[in-house]
XYZ file of C-alpha atoms in Angstrom:
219
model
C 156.792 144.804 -21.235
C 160.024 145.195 -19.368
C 158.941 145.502 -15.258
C 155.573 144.396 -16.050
C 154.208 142.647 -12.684
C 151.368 140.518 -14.773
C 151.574 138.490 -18.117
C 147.846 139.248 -18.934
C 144.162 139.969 -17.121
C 144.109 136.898 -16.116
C 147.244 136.385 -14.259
C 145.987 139.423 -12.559
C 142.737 137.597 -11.604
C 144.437 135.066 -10.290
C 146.789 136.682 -8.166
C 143.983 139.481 -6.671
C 142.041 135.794 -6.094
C 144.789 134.514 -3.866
C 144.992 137.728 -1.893
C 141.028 138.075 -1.271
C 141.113 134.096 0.020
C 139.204 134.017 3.372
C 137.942 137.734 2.924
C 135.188 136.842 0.792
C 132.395 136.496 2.568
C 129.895 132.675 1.548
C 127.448 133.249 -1.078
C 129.763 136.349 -2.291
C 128.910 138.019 -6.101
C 131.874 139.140 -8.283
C 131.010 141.982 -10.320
C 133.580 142.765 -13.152
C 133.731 145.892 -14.894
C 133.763 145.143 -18.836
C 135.248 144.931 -20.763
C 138.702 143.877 -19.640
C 137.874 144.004 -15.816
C 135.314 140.828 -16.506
C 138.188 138.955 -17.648
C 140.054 140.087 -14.044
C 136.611 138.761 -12.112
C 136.879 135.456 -13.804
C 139.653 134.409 -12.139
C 138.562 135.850 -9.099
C 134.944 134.507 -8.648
C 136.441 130.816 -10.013
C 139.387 130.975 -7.282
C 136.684 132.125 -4.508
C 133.601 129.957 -5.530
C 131.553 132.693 -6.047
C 128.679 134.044 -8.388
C 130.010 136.073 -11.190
C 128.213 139.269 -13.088
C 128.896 142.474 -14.766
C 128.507 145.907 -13.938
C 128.747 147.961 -16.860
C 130.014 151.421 -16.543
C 130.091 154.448 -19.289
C 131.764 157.314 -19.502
C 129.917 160.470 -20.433
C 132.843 162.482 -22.776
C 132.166 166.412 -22.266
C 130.474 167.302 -25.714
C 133.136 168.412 -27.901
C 136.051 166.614 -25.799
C 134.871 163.211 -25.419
C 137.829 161.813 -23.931
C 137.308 164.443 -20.939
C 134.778 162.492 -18.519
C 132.581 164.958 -17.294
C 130.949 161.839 -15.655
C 129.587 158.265 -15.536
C 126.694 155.891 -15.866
C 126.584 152.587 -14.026
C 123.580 150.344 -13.822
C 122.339 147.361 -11.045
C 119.520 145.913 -12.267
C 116.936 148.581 -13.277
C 118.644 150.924 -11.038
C 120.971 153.574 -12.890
C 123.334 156.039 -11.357
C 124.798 158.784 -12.751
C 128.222 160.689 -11.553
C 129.718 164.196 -12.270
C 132.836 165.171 -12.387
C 131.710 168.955 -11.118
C 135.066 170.137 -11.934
C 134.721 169.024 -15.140
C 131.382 170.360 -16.015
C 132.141 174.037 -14.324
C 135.685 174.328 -16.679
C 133.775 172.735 -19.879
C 130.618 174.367 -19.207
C 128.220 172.711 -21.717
C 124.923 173.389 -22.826
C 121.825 171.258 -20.534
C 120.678 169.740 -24.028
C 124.287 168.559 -24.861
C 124.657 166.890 -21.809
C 121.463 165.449 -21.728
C 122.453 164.049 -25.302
C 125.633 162.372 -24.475
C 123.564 160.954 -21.472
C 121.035 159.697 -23.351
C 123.306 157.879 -25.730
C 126.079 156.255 -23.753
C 123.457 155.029 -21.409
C 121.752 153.280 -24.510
C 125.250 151.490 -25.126
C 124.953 150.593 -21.303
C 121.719 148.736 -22.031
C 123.100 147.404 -25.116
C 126.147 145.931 -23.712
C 124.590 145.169 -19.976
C 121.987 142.700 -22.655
C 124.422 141.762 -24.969
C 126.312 140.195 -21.650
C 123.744 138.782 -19.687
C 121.073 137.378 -21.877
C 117.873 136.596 -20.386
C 119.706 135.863 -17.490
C 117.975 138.134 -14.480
C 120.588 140.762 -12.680
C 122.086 139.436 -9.929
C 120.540 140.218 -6.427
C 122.985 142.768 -4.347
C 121.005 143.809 -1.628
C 122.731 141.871 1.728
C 125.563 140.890 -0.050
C 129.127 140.317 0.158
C 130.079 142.645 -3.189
C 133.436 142.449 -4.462
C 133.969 144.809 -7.657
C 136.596 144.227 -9.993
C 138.504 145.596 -12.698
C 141.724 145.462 -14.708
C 142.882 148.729 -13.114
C 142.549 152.621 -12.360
C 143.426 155.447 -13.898
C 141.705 158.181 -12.157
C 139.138 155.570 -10.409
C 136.267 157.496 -11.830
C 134.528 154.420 -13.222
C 135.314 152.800 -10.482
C 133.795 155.289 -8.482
C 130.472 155.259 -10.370
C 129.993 151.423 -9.611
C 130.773 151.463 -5.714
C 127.624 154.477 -5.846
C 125.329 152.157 -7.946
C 125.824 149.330 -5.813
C 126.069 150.658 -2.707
C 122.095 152.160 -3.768
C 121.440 148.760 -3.467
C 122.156 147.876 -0.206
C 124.781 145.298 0.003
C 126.230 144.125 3.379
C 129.744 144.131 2.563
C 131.451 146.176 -0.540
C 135.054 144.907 -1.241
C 137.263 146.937 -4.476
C 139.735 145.064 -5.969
C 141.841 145.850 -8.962
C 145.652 144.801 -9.914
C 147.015 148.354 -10.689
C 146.321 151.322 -9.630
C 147.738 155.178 -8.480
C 148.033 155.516 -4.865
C 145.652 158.511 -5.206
C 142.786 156.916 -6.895
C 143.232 154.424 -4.081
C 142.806 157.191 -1.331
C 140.022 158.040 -2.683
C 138.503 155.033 -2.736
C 139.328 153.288 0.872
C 136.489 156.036 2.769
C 133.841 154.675 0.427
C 134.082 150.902 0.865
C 134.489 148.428 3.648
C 137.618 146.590 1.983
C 140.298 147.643 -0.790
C 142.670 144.863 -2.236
C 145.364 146.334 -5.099
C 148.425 144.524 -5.161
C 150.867 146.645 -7.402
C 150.325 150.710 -6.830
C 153.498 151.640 -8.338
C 155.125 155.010 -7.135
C 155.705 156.313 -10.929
C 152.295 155.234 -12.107
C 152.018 156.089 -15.641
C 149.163 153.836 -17.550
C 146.928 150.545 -16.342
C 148.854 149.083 -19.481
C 152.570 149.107 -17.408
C 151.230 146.581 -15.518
C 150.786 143.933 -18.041
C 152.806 142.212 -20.604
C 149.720 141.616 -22.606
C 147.141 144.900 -22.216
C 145.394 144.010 -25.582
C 141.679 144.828 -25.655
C 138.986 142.747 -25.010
C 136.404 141.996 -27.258
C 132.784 141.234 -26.205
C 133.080 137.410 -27.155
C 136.030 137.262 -24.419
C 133.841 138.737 -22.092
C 131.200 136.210 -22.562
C 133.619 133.467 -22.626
C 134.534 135.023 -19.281
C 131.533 134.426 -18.020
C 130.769 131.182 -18.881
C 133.948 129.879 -17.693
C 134.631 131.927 -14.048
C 132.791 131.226 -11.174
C 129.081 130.461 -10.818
C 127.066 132.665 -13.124
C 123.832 133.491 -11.105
């Protein structure tokens, strides 16, 4: 893509990884945000030496316009937090039983997928951590929003955000909630996560487990 600052997520990775060197904090946990965020945290934990996870976040789609977010589900360890979008909710106005559907279902997928990417492995321990959560980029930063609340319910010492693209808004809003921000490209005519990358195709689950197995130290 013409202007494009990265050839693909992981070129991304790699380039957040050389910016976070010596702010990374020993014994540090990468979380990535699947599905192409986990590619992102690959490079990341691998560069850094660190333990690499998943957090995995869901949108909840206002019933009847699912690509509105009226909020979002993100879960550490048994631990599952839920965000609304008020605005949202007060313009849509849906039904309690609705909502509670759309809950109920999206936050089965986020068992299904948080299984289908961690095995039997155990979820990582947060609590007096170094956190550093990563993703391929923000659009409005509300699932990245979502994951600094469910981790930050578990007590880490230190919460770092870094993504490779994002609005200078959804950045704003983001550097009073954690102790460190890293985005390298925030663009003035942001338009899409996509114009950052010559290669934006989506990930499939098998990348993300191949992800996994090949970034970092997976706990």
């Amino acid at each position: 893509m013409p202007g494009a600052r990265y050839a693909d997520r992981r070129a991304a990775g790699r380039e957040l990884a050389t910016a976070l060197t010596g702010r990374a904090d020993a014994g540090a946990l990468v979380l990535g945000l699947p599905r192409g965020g986990a590619l992102v945290a690959a490079e990341v934990a691998l560069a850094l030496g660190a333990e690499l996870d998943v957090l995995v976040v869901r949108k909840l789609g206002a019933p009847g316009h699912p690509e509105l977010a009226m909020g979002a589900l993100a879960a550490v360890g048994d631990r599952v937090e839920t965000v609304w979008v008020t605005s949202v909710r007060e313009r849509v106005d849906p039904a309690p039983d609705a909502v509670a559907a759309v809950r109920e279902r999206e936050l089965a997928e986020l068992r299904r997928r948080t299984g289908a990417y961690r095995g039997r492995r155990p979820a990582p321990v947060v609590a007096g951590r170094h956190v550093v959560l990563v993703d391929d980029g923000l659009a409005t930063g509300a699932s990245m929003r979502v994951a600094v609340t469910a981790v930050r319910a578990s007590g880490p010492a230190r919460l770092t955000v870094a993504v490779p693209v994002a609005p200078r808004t959804a950045l704003a809003e983001l550097a009073g909630v954690v102790d460190d921000l890293e985005c390298p490209f925030a663009p003035r005519g942001f338009r899409a996560v996509g114009q950052a990358y010559e290669d934006f195709s989506e990930t499939s689950d098998e990348e993300v487990l191949d992800a996994l197995h090949r970034g970092g130290t997976v706990g």
